[in-house]
Short mmCIF file of C-alpha atoms in Angstrom, two decimals:
data_model
loop_
_atom_site.label_atom_id
_atom_site.label_comp_id
_atom_site.label_asym_id
_atom_site.label_seq_id
_atom_site.Cartn_x
_atom_site.Cartn_y
_atom_site.Cartn_z
CA MET B 1 -57.33 -6.83 30.11
CA HIS B 2 -55.09 -3.94 29.22
CA PRO B 3 -56.09 -0.32 29.87
CA THR B 4 -57.84 1.60 27.11
CA ARG B 5 -56.16 4.41 25.23
CA GLN B 6 -57.95 7.01 27.35
CA GLU B 7 -57.11 5.23 30.60
CA THR B 8 -53.47 5.04 29.51
CA LEU B 9 -53.39 8.74 28.68
CA GLU B 10 -54.85 9.62 32.06
CA ALA B 11 -52.31 7.44 33.89
CA LEU B 12 -49.16 8.75 32.15
CA PRO B 13 -46.51 9.86 34.66
CA PRO B 14 -46.08 13.61 35.12
CA PRO B 15 -42.93 15.28 33.74
CA ALA B 16 -40.17 14.09 36.07
CA PHE B 17 -36.89 12.22 36.40
CA TYR B 18 -36.18 9.40 38.81
CA VAL B 19 -32.81 10.23 40.40
CA GLY B 20 -31.41 9.09 43.71
CA GLY B 21 -34.70 7.49 44.71
CA THR B 22 -36.54 10.81 44.24
CA TRP B 23 -38.94 12.03 41.57
CA VAL B 24 -37.35 15.26 40.36
CA THR B 25 -39.81 17.69 38.79
CA GLU B 26 -37.76 20.88 38.99
CA ALA B 27 -34.65 20.60 36.86
CA GLY B 28 -32.79 22.42 34.14
CA ALA B 29 -34.47 20.19 31.62
CA GLU B 30 -36.66 21.08 28.70
CA VAL B 31 -40.36 20.20 28.81
CA CYS B 32 -41.25 18.40 25.56
CA GLU B 33 -44.46 17.00 24.12
CA HIS B 34 -44.79 13.40 23.05
CA VAL B 35 -46.82 12.73 19.89
CA ASP B 36 -48.83 9.54 19.56
CA PRO B 37 -47.81 7.98 16.19
CA THR B 38 -51.25 6.40 15.84
CA THR B 39 -53.29 9.58 16.06
CA GLY B 40 -50.75 12.34 15.38
CA ARG B 41 -51.97 14.06 18.56
CA VAL B 42 -49.99 15.04 21.65
CA SER B 43 -50.00 12.33 24.32
CA GLY B 44 -48.54 14.41 27.10
CA PRO B 45 -45.48 16.29 28.34
CA TYR B 46 -42.19 14.82 29.52
CA LEU B 47 -38.88 16.21 30.76
CA SER B 48 -35.88 15.94 28.45
CA ALA B 49 -32.64 15.87 30.42
CA GLY B 50 -29.77 18.32 30.06
CA PRO B 51 -26.07 17.93 30.95
CA GLU B 52 -26.48 19.00 34.58
CA ASP B 53 -29.32 16.55 35.08
CA MET B 54 -27.13 13.72 33.81
CA LYS B 55 -24.24 14.77 36.00
CA GLY B 56 -26.47 14.68 39.06
CA ALA B 57 -27.73 11.23 38.17
CA VAL B 58 -24.19 9.83 37.81
CA LEU B 59 -23.29 11.28 41.21
CA ALA B 60 -26.40 9.69 42.73
CA ALA B 61 -25.46 6.31 41.26
CA ARG B 62 -21.89 6.59 42.52
CA HIS B 63 -23.15 7.47 46.00
CA ALA B 64 -25.35 4.35 46.00
CA LEU B 65 -22.65 2.03 44.63
CA PRO B 66 -20.91 0.93 47.87
CA GLY B 67 -24.17 -0.17 49.44
CA TRP B 68 -25.44 -2.09 46.41
CA SER B 69 -22.15 -3.71 45.33
CA GLY B 70 -21.39 -4.57 48.96
CA ALA B 71 -24.81 -6.06 49.67
CA ALA B 72 -25.08 -9.81 50.15
CA PRO B 73 -25.78 -11.51 46.82
CA SER B 74 -28.95 -12.93 48.33
CA VAL B 75 -30.21 -9.36 48.84
CA ARG B 76 -29.69 -8.49 45.18
CA ARG B 77 -31.30 -11.78 44.16
CA ALA B 78 -34.40 -11.16 46.29
CA THR B 79 -34.72 -7.58 45.03
CA LEU B 80 -34.56 -8.61 41.39
CA LEU B 81 -37.11 -11.37 41.95
CA ARG B 82 -39.52 -8.87 43.51
CA LEU B 83 -38.98 -6.57 40.55
CA ALA B 84 -39.65 -9.43 38.12
CA ASP B 85 -42.96 -10.19 39.80
CA LEU B 86 -44.00 -6.53 39.64
CA ILE B 87 -43.08 -6.28 35.94
CA GLU B 88 -45.14 -9.36 35.14
CA ALA B 89 -48.13 -8.04 37.09
CA ALA B 90 -47.83 -4.66 35.33
CA ALA B 91 -47.36 -6.17 31.85
CA PRO B 92 -50.82 -5.09 30.54
CA GLU B 93 -50.21 -1.54 31.74
CA LEU B 94 -46.66 -1.40 30.36
CA ALA B 95 -47.94 -2.78 27.05
CA ALA B 96 -50.61 -0.10 26.83
CA VAL B 97 -48.00 2.60 27.45
CA MET B 98 -45.79 1.19 24.69
CA ALA B 99 -48.77 1.03 22.34
CA LEU B 100 -49.33 4.72 23.01
CA GLU B 101 -45.65 5.65 22.73
CA MET B 102 -44.51 3.69 19.69
CA GLY B 103 -47.61 2.07 18.21
CA GLN B 104 -46.75 -1.54 18.97
CA PRO B 105 -49.92 -3.68 19.05
CA VAL B 106 -50.86 -4.37 22.66
CA ARG B 107 -50.96 -8.14 22.13
CA ALA B 108 -47.30 -8.18 21.12
CA ALA B 109 -46.33 -5.60 23.73
CA VAL B 110 -47.80 -7.71 26.57
CA ALA B 111 -45.66 -10.64 25.46
CA GLY B 112 -42.59 -8.41 25.41
CA ALA B 113 -43.19 -7.03 28.91
CA THR B 114 -43.81 -10.52 30.29
CA HIS B 115 -40.59 -11.69 28.65
CA ALA B 116 -38.73 -8.81 30.33
CA ALA B 117 -39.77 -10.21 33.70
CA GLU B 118 -38.09 -13.50 32.75
CA TRP B 119 -34.81 -11.69 32.13
CA PHE B 120 -34.87 -10.34 35.68
CA ARG B 121 -35.71 -13.78 37.08
CA TYR B 122 -32.89 -15.37 35.13
CA TYR B 123 -30.27 -12.87 36.28
CA ALA B 124 -31.55 -12.88 39.86
CA GLY B 125 -30.31 -16.46 39.82
CA TRP B 126 -26.85 -15.28 38.79
CA ALA B 127 -26.49 -12.80 41.67
CA ASP B 128 -25.14 -15.45 44.07
CA LYS B 129 -23.23 -17.51 41.51
CA VAL B 130 -20.45 -15.14 40.44
CA GLU B 131 -17.25 -16.89 41.45
CA GLY B 132 -13.53 -16.20 41.36
CA SER B 133 -10.66 -18.59 40.73
CA LEU B 134 -7.25 -19.59 42.04
CA ALA B 135 -4.21 -19.15 39.82
CA PRO B 136 -1.59 -21.95 40.09
CA VAL B 137 1.38 -19.80 41.08
CA SER B 138 4.05 -21.40 43.36
CA PRO B 139 1.69 -23.43 45.60
CA GLY B 140 2.64 -23.25 49.29
CA ARG B 141 4.61 -20.05 48.78
CA VAL B 142 2.11 -17.80 46.97
CA LEU B 143 -1.65 -17.45 47.05
CA ASP B 144 -2.76 -15.91 43.77
CA TYR B 145 -6.48 -15.50 43.21
CA VAL B 146 -8.81 -13.74 40.79
CA VAL B 147 -11.88 -11.84 41.97
CA PRO B 148 -14.70 -10.66 39.67
CA GLU B 149 -16.02 -7.24 40.68
CA PRO B 150 -18.75 -4.97 39.31
CA TYR B 151 -17.53 -2.18 37.05
CA GLY B 152 -19.34 0.47 39.07
CA VAL B 153 -21.68 2.96 37.41
CA ILE B 154 -23.09 1.92 34.03
CA GLY B 155 -24.52 4.39 31.52
CA VAL B 156 -27.44 2.75 29.70
CA ILE B 157 -28.91 4.14 26.47
CA ILE B 158 -31.92 2.18 25.20
CA PRO B 159 -33.79 2.35 21.88
CA TRP B 160 -37.41 3.30 21.27
CA ASN B 161 -38.44 0.16 19.38
CA GLY B 162 -38.53 -2.12 22.45
CA PRO B 163 -37.94 -0.08 25.59
CA VAL B 164 -39.05 -2.53 28.29
CA ILE B 165 -37.24 -5.60 26.94
CA SER B 166 -34.16 -3.46 26.31
CA LEU B 167 -34.23 -2.29 29.93
CA ALA B 168 -34.36 -5.91 31.04
CA MET B 169 -31.56 -7.06 28.76
CA LYS B 170 -29.22 -4.38 30.12
CA LEU B 171 -30.29 -3.75 33.69
CA ALA B 172 -30.92 -7.32 34.86
CA PRO B 173 -27.29 -8.46 34.43
CA ALA B 174 -25.82 -5.10 35.43
CA LEU B 175 -27.77 -5.02 38.71
CA ALA B 176 -27.21 -8.70 39.46
CA ALA B 177 -23.46 -8.10 39.16
CA GLY B 178 -23.64 -5.25 41.69
CA ASN B 179 -23.51 -2.21 39.43
CA CYS B 180 -25.63 0.95 39.62
CA VAL B 181 -27.14 2.41 36.45
CA VAL B 182 -28.13 5.69 34.83
CA VAL B 183 -30.69 5.06 32.07
CA LYS B 184 -31.40 7.45 29.21
CA PRO B 185 -34.55 6.47 27.34
CA PRO B 186 -35.25 8.31 24.06
CA GLY B 187 -37.86 11.01 23.71
CA GLN B 188 -40.01 8.73 21.55
CA THR B 189 -40.64 6.39 24.50
CA PRO B 190 -40.19 8.24 27.80
CA PHE B 191 -43.22 6.96 29.70
CA SER B 192 -42.60 3.21 29.80
CA SER B 193 -39.14 3.68 31.30
CA LEU B 194 -40.51 6.04 33.96
CA ARG B 195 -43.20 3.48 34.78
CA PHE B 196 -40.39 0.92 35.09
CA ALA B 197 -38.60 3.26 37.51
CA ALA B 198 -41.73 3.35 39.66
CA LEU B 199 -41.69 -0.46 39.73
CA CYS B 200 -38.04 -0.37 40.87
CA GLU B 201 -39.06 1.95 43.69
CA GLN B 202 -41.94 -0.36 44.62
CA ALA B 203 -39.63 -3.40 44.59
CA GLY B 204 -37.32 -1.78 47.11
CA VAL B 205 -34.37 -1.15 44.80
CA PRO B 206 -32.22 1.15 46.96
CA ALA B 207 -32.16 4.86 46.17
CA GLY B 208 -29.64 5.75 43.45
CA VAL B 209 -29.15 2.20 42.17
CA VAL B 210 -31.47 2.86 39.21
CA ASN B 211 -31.81 6.37 37.78
CA VAL B 212 -34.00 7.17 34.76
CA LEU B 213 -33.84 10.39 32.75
CA PRO B 214 -35.41 10.62 29.26
CA GLY B 215 -33.53 12.81 26.82
CA GLY B 216 -32.11 13.41 23.40
CA ALA B 217 -28.67 13.57 21.82
CA GLN B 218 -27.42 16.29 24.18
CA ALA B 219 -28.29 14.17 27.20
CA GLY B 220 -26.64 11.13 25.66
CA GLU B 221 -23.44 13.02 24.96
CA ALA B 222 -23.35 14.38 28.51
CA LEU B 223 -23.85 10.92 29.96
CA CYS B 224 -21.25 9.20 27.80
CA SER B 225 -18.60 11.84 28.41
CA ASP B 226 -19.07 11.86 32.20
CA PRO B 227 -15.87 10.75 33.96
CA GLY B 228 -17.98 9.12 36.66
CA LEU B 229 -19.12 6.36 34.31
CA ASP B 230 -17.30 3.03 34.37
CA LYS B 231 -18.95 1.43 31.32
CA ILE B 232 -21.60 2.22 28.70
CA SER B 233 -24.21 -0.10 27.19
CA PHE B 234 -25.80 1.35 24.07
CA THR B 235 -28.40 0.04 21.63
CA GLY B 236 -29.17 2.10 18.54
CA GLY B 237 -27.97 3.11 15.11
CA GLY B 238 -24.46 3.40 13.73
CA VAL B 239 -24.37 7.21 13.54
CA ALA B 240 -25.37 7.59 17.18
CA ALA B 241 -22.93 4.82 18.14
CA ARG B 242 -20.03 6.79 16.67
CA ALA B 243 -21.06 9.80 18.74
CA VAL B 244 -21.24 7.60 21.84
CA ALA B 245 -17.78 6.17 21.16
CA GLN B 246 -16.30 9.62 20.59
CA ALA B 247 -17.79 10.95 23.82
CA ALA B 248 -16.53 7.91 25.74
CA ALA B 249 -13.05 8.10 24.25
CA ASP B 250 -11.89 11.02 26.39
CA HIS B 251 -12.01 8.82 29.50
CA HIS B 252 -11.44 5.46 27.76
CA THR B 253 -14.83 4.28 28.97
CA PRO B 254 -15.48 0.74 27.69
CA LEU B 255 -18.54 0.10 25.54
CA ILE B 256 -21.14 -2.53 24.71
CA LEU B 257 -22.65 -1.63 21.33
CA GLU B 258 -25.74 -3.39 19.99
CA LEU B 259 -26.27 -1.80 16.59
CA GLY B 260 -28.27 -2.35 13.45
CA GLY B 261 -28.57 -5.17 10.99
CA LYS B 262 -29.71 -6.18 7.53
CA SER B 263 -30.34 -9.79 8.37
CA ALA B 264 -30.92 -12.37 5.66
CA SER B 265 -33.33 -15.28 5.65
CA LEU B 266 -32.13 -18.13 3.41
CA ILE B 267 -34.88 -20.44 2.16
CA PHE B 268 -33.51 -23.64 0.58
CA ASP B 269 -35.44 -25.81 -1.86
CA ASP B 270 -36.13 -28.55 0.71
CA ALA B 271 -37.95 -26.14 3.06
CA ASP B 272 -41.75 -25.94 3.34
CA PRO B 273 -42.65 -22.89 1.20
CA ARG B 274 -45.95 -22.40 3.03
CA VAL B 275 -44.27 -21.99 6.42
CA ALA B 276 -41.15 -20.19 5.18
CA GLY B 277 -43.13 -17.77 3.01
CA LYS B 278 -45.62 -16.85 5.69
CA LEU B 279 -42.96 -16.39 8.38
CA ALA B 280 -40.76 -14.38 6.01
CA ALA B 281 -43.61 -11.86 5.87
CA VAL B 282 -44.48 -12.03 9.57
CA LEU B 283 -40.91 -11.71 10.83
CA GLY B 284 -39.61 -9.29 8.22
CA VAL B 285 -42.60 -6.96 7.86
CA GLN B 286 -45.37 -7.44 10.41
CA GLN B 287 -43.37 -7.78 13.60
CA ASN B 288 -42.98 -4.33 15.13
CA SER B 289 -43.76 -2.93 11.65
CA GLY B 290 -40.30 -4.00 10.51
CA GLN B 291 -38.67 -1.83 13.18
CA GLY B 292 -36.22 -4.30 14.66
CA CYS B 293 -32.48 -4.62 14.37
CA PHE B 294 -32.40 -8.43 14.01
CA LEU B 295 -35.53 -8.93 11.91
CA PRO B 296 -34.97 -10.75 8.56
CA THR B 297 -35.64 -7.87 6.17
CA ARG B 298 -33.82 -9.63 3.29
CA VAL B 299 -35.10 -12.95 1.97
CA PHE B 300 -33.15 -15.10 -0.49
CA VAL B 301 -34.90 -18.15 -1.95
CA GLN B 302 -33.42 -21.05 -3.90
CA GLN B 303 -34.69 -20.81 -7.47
CA ALA B 304 -36.86 -23.94 -7.41
CA LEU B 305 -39.07 -22.40 -4.70
CA TYR B 306 -38.71 -18.75 -5.63
CA GLU B 307 -42.04 -18.08 -7.33
CA GLU B 308 -44.08 -19.97 -4.75
CA VAL B 309 -42.41 -18.27 -1.80
CA VAL B 310 -42.90 -14.83 -3.36
CA GLU B 311 -46.60 -15.59 -3.85
CA ARG B 312 -46.98 -16.76 -0.27
CA VAL B 313 -45.19 -13.69 1.10
CA VAL B 314 -47.53 -11.38 -0.78
CA ALA B 315 -50.57 -13.40 0.27
CA ALA B 316 -49.50 -13.16 3.91
CA VAL B 317 -48.91 -9.41 3.68
CA GLU B 318 -52.37 -8.92 2.18
CA ARG B 319 -53.85 -10.44 5.34
CA PHE B 320 -52.06 -8.08 7.73
CA THR B 321 -54.31 -5.56 9.47
CA LEU B 322 -53.05 -2.00 9.93
CA GLY B 323 -54.72 -0.02 12.65
CA ASP B 324 -54.99 1.16 16.24
CA PRO B 325 -52.56 -0.88 18.37
CA PHE B 326 -55.15 -0.95 21.17
CA ASP B 327 -57.43 -3.00 18.91
CA PRO B 328 -56.78 -6.73 19.60
CA THR B 329 -57.55 -7.63 15.98
CA VAL B 330 -54.81 -5.34 14.61
CA THR B 331 -51.53 -7.02 13.59
CA MET B 332 -49.51 -3.91 12.60
CA GLY B 333 -49.40 -0.47 14.13
CA PRO B 334 -47.82 2.74 12.86
CA VAL B 335 -44.11 3.36 12.48
CA ALA B 336 -42.27 5.49 15.01
CA GLY B 337 -43.52 8.90 13.91
CA GLU B 338 -43.99 11.34 11.08
CA ALA B 339 -40.29 11.61 10.24
CA ALA B 340 -39.92 7.82 10.07
CA CYS B 341 -43.05 7.52 7.96
CA ALA B 342 -41.81 10.06 5.40
CA ARG B 343 -38.33 8.50 5.31
CA ILE B 344 -39.62 4.95 4.70
CA ILE B 345 -42.00 6.02 1.96
CA ASP B 346 -39.16 7.91 0.29
CA VAL B 347 -36.95 4.81 0.43
CA VAL B 348 -39.67 2.79 -1.36
CA ARG B 349 -40.22 5.50 -3.97
CA THR B 350 -36.49 5.87 -4.68
CA ALA B 351 -35.94 2.11 -4.92
CA SER B 352 -38.80 1.86 -7.41
CA GLU B 353 -37.52 4.74 -9.52
CA ARG B 354 -34.00 3.29 -9.61
CA GLU B 355 -35.34 -0.19 -10.42
CA GLU B 356 -33.53 -1.75 -7.45
CA GLY B 357 -36.31 -4.35 -7.47
CA THR B 358 -39.93 -4.77 -8.52
CA LEU B 359 -42.48 -3.46 -6.03
CA LEU B 360 -45.28 -6.01 -5.66
CA ILE B 361 -47.39 -4.46 -2.93
CA GLY B 362 -47.60 -1.53 -0.52
CA GLY B 363 -45.06 1.15 0.26
CA GLY B 364 -47.47 4.07 0.46
CA ARG B 365 -49.03 5.96 3.30
CA ALA B 366 -52.27 4.51 4.67
CA GLY B 367 -55.28 6.73 4.12
CA GLY B 368 -58.83 6.91 5.40
CA GLU B 369 -59.16 6.60 9.17
CA LEU B 370 -55.40 6.06 9.46
CA ALA B 371 -54.32 9.15 7.54
CA ALA B 372 -53.59 11.20 10.66
CA GLY B 373 -51.14 8.62 11.99
CA SER B 374 -47.74 7.41 10.80
CA PHE B 375 -48.94 4.31 8.99
CA VAL B 376 -46.93 2.77 6.15
CA GLU B 377 -48.50 0.06 4.02
CA PRO B 378 -46.17 -2.97 4.18
CA ALA B 379 -44.04 -3.21 1.04
CA VAL B 380 -42.56 -6.23 -0.73
CA PHE B 381 -39.96 -6.04 -3.51
CA ARG B 382 -38.91 -9.02 -5.65
CA ASP B 383 -35.81 -9.54 -7.82
CA VAL B 384 -33.90 -7.09 -5.66
CA THR B 385 -30.36 -6.22 -6.77
CA PRO B 386 -28.14 -7.51 -3.91
CA THR B 387 -25.78 -4.51 -4.03
CA SER B 388 -28.54 -1.88 -4.11
CA PRO B 389 -29.35 0.36 -1.12
CA LEU B 390 -32.62 -1.53 -0.79
CA ALA B 391 -30.65 -4.69 0.00
CA GLN B 392 -27.76 -3.05 1.85
CA GLU B 393 -29.17 -0.31 4.08
CA GLU B 394 -31.18 -0.79 7.26
CA ILE B 395 -34.59 0.73 6.46
CA PHE B 396 -36.18 0.11 9.87
CA GLY B 397 -39.66 -0.13 8.50
CA PRO B 398 -42.08 -2.60 6.88
CA VAL B 399 -40.12 -3.14 3.67
CA LEU B 400 -39.05 -6.63 2.56
CA ALA B 401 -36.43 -7.30 -0.14
CA ILE B 402 -36.59 -10.70 -1.89
CA GLY B 403 -34.01 -12.24 -4.23
CA SER B 404 -32.96 -15.68 -5.45
CA PHE B 405 -29.88 -17.91 -5.35
CA GLU B 406 -28.71 -21.05 -7.15
CA ASP B 407 -26.75 -22.96 -4.54
CA GLU B 408 -25.48 -22.99 -0.99
CA ALA B 409 -22.31 -21.05 -1.75
CA GLU B 410 -24.23 -18.21 -3.42
CA ALA B 411 -26.73 -18.09 -0.54
CA ILE B 412 -23.94 -17.66 2.00
CA ALA B 413 -22.22 -15.00 -0.10
CA LEU B 414 -25.46 -13.02 -0.41
CA ALA B 415 -26.20 -13.25 3.30
CA ASN B 416 -22.69 -12.11 4.23
CA GLY B 417 -22.61 -9.40 1.58
CA THR B 418 -23.35 -6.42 3.82
CA ARG B 419 -21.40 -4.47 6.43
CA TYR B 420 -23.66 -5.89 9.15
CA GLY B 421 -23.41 -9.13 11.09
CA LEU B 422 -26.24 -9.29 13.59
CA ALA B 423 -28.59 -12.17 12.73
CA GLY B 424 -29.07 -14.90 10.15
CA TYR B 425 -31.95 -17.24 9.32
CA VAL B 426 -31.80 -20.65 7.65
CA TRP B 427 -34.77 -22.64 6.35
CA THR B 428 -33.94 -26.25 5.45
CA ASN B 429 -34.78 -29.84 6.38
CA ASP B 430 -31.20 -30.97 5.71
CA LEU B 431 -29.44 -31.19 9.08
CA GLY B 432 -25.96 -31.07 7.60
CA ARG B 433 -26.82 -28.00 5.55
CA ALA B 434 -28.32 -26.30 8.59
CA HIS B 435 -25.04 -26.65 10.49
CA ARG B 436 -22.80 -25.82 7.51
CA VAL B 437 -24.65 -22.64 6.64
CA SER B 438 -24.97 -21.56 10.28
CA ALA B 439 -21.21 -21.93 10.67
CA ALA B 440 -20.54 -19.93 7.49
CA LEU B 441 -22.84 -16.99 8.31
CA GLU B 442 -20.98 -13.97 9.64
CA ALA B 443 -23.60 -13.18 12.24
CA GLY B 444 -23.79 -13.45 16.00
CA TYR B 445 -27.36 -14.74 16.21
CA VAL B 446 -28.46 -17.54 13.86
CA SER B 447 -31.90 -19.17 13.81
CA VAL B 448 -32.80 -22.35 11.91
CA ASN B 449 -36.43 -22.97 10.87
CA GLY B 450 -37.74 -20.26 13.16
CA MET B 451 -36.61 -17.22 15.10
CA ALA B 452 -34.86 -17.19 18.47
CA ALA B 453 -36.95 -14.92 20.69
CA LEU B 454 -34.16 -13.49 22.87
CA PRO B 455 -34.11 -16.17 25.60
CA PRO B 456 -32.27 -14.74 28.62
CA SER B 457 -29.98 -17.77 28.85
CA ALA B 458 -28.49 -17.27 25.35
CA PRO B 459 -26.07 -14.58 24.15
CA PHE B 460 -27.34 -11.91 21.77
CA GLY B 461 -24.91 -9.68 19.89
CA GLY B 462 -23.46 -8.93 16.50
CA PHE B 463 -20.28 -8.81 14.47
CA ARG B 464 -18.72 -6.08 12.31
CA GLY B 465 -21.04 -3.11 11.76
CA SER B 466 -23.60 -4.60 14.13
CA GLY B 467 -21.47 -3.82 17.17
CA HIS B 468 -19.64 -5.77 19.84
CA GLY B 469 -20.42 -7.23 23.23
CA VAL B 470 -23.37 -9.45 24.13
CA GLU B 471 -26.51 -9.49 26.20
CA GLY B 472 -27.81 -12.74 27.69
CA GLY B 473 -26.49 -15.84 29.44
CA ARG B 474 -23.38 -15.97 31.58
CA TRP B 475 -21.70 -13.96 28.82
CA GLY B 476 -24.13 -11.12 29.53
CA ILE B 477 -23.27 -10.85 33.22
CA GLU B 478 -19.56 -11.11 32.44
CA GLU B 479 -19.92 -7.89 30.39
CA PHE B 480 -20.64 -6.10 33.68
CA LEU B 481 -17.82 -7.67 35.70
CA ARG B 482 -14.11 -6.87 35.64
CA VAL B 483 -11.48 -9.09 37.18
CA LYS B 484 -8.91 -8.25 39.84
CA ASN B 485 -5.83 -10.35 40.56
CA VAL B 486 -4.55 -10.60 44.15
CA HIS B 487 -1.07 -12.02 44.70
CA VAL B 488 -0.16 -12.89 48.31
CA ALA B 489 3.34 -14.00 49.28
CA LEU B 490 3.00 -16.54 52.12
CA GLY B 491 6.42 -16.39 53.71
#
């Protein structure tokens, strides 16, 4: 059982940062109030970091670096395994905090927190498997070898739409590789990351190895421009990413950027319209209220199935239940807050006025008992113009755009016809087509007849406007390792 809303409110951490193994309550930071998107009421206060706070955190991480990077790999492995167990045990509590922070239904949030524990278990296994290599240079006269080493101090900026899994995707490989981290969660979701910091403390993560300071744009700029950082891992939107890159440029700090997407789901005429239609609605609208970078928010259907799939999408949306995320019967919570709610509703209104597509259902603000919260009724458009903003821009809300295509070539062109390249979805029972289309999609993360749920052993990342660098698998730990060549003359 997860805690109730009231129990979660009463257990929220006090305004503080976790820096150098200490809970810092007196800082130059601003005290802010978090607003629950479900009720529109203040949840509680939190500290928002300033430049000096970030500078102190980077220094704390650098002070801890020799001990953590120099520890036996078995020590890092054991520490991460303890942390994984604690995350799994605390999953109901973490889920309740996320439900309060961002309105994600508790049922889904528990699954996400439990999945985060698996990321730490997976990368704990990598801690003692990072190996170097021998370069074949003049054998007998020269010993030339390559050693992978941790970068050092990593600046981590996570998004609000999945804070715990994002922490796992970034911190698990970074820590396994021997790096120390400074984490800046956003103001929308400060509490779950602070609760995670408490779990790190409980697991025996050495002081200064993990530092957590919620904050806004000013804190992010201070972190990214700090000369003490050795690499930055950022997940967020394109505008913020440009600011991160500009701040990092002064010191040539390397970046991992996981950005947005406008992912397309291609439903071919040999697919099952019942399954494809229902999951188009669930994945594109219901899941996290459409607030996910790799969710399939565009759906293109081959003409023979078009009408039936549209009907099944609408029927599925009509069965979704908006409401309190603490209610186990609820399938969709609010969007991130009042500003997001107003923006999404305006996008729907503008698209309707400009006839970018035909609105079939939803798109307004929920009334009645939900009027005080940031609830958007899930919207579905059909016959969407592929070049319109509705089909090109990341809305980050429960708005689905549906269009049609004639053949495989047109489907691929439509899917690739945006500046993004994060994910792609293919629905077909033709094995050859599945492989052909997957190969042709300009996306880093392709799913066939389903959705890959971020398994820790597989790489996740995008192309073009969706960023660069990956999280997951051996590729994910390699992002946090740099190589050194040692050349020894033997005589």
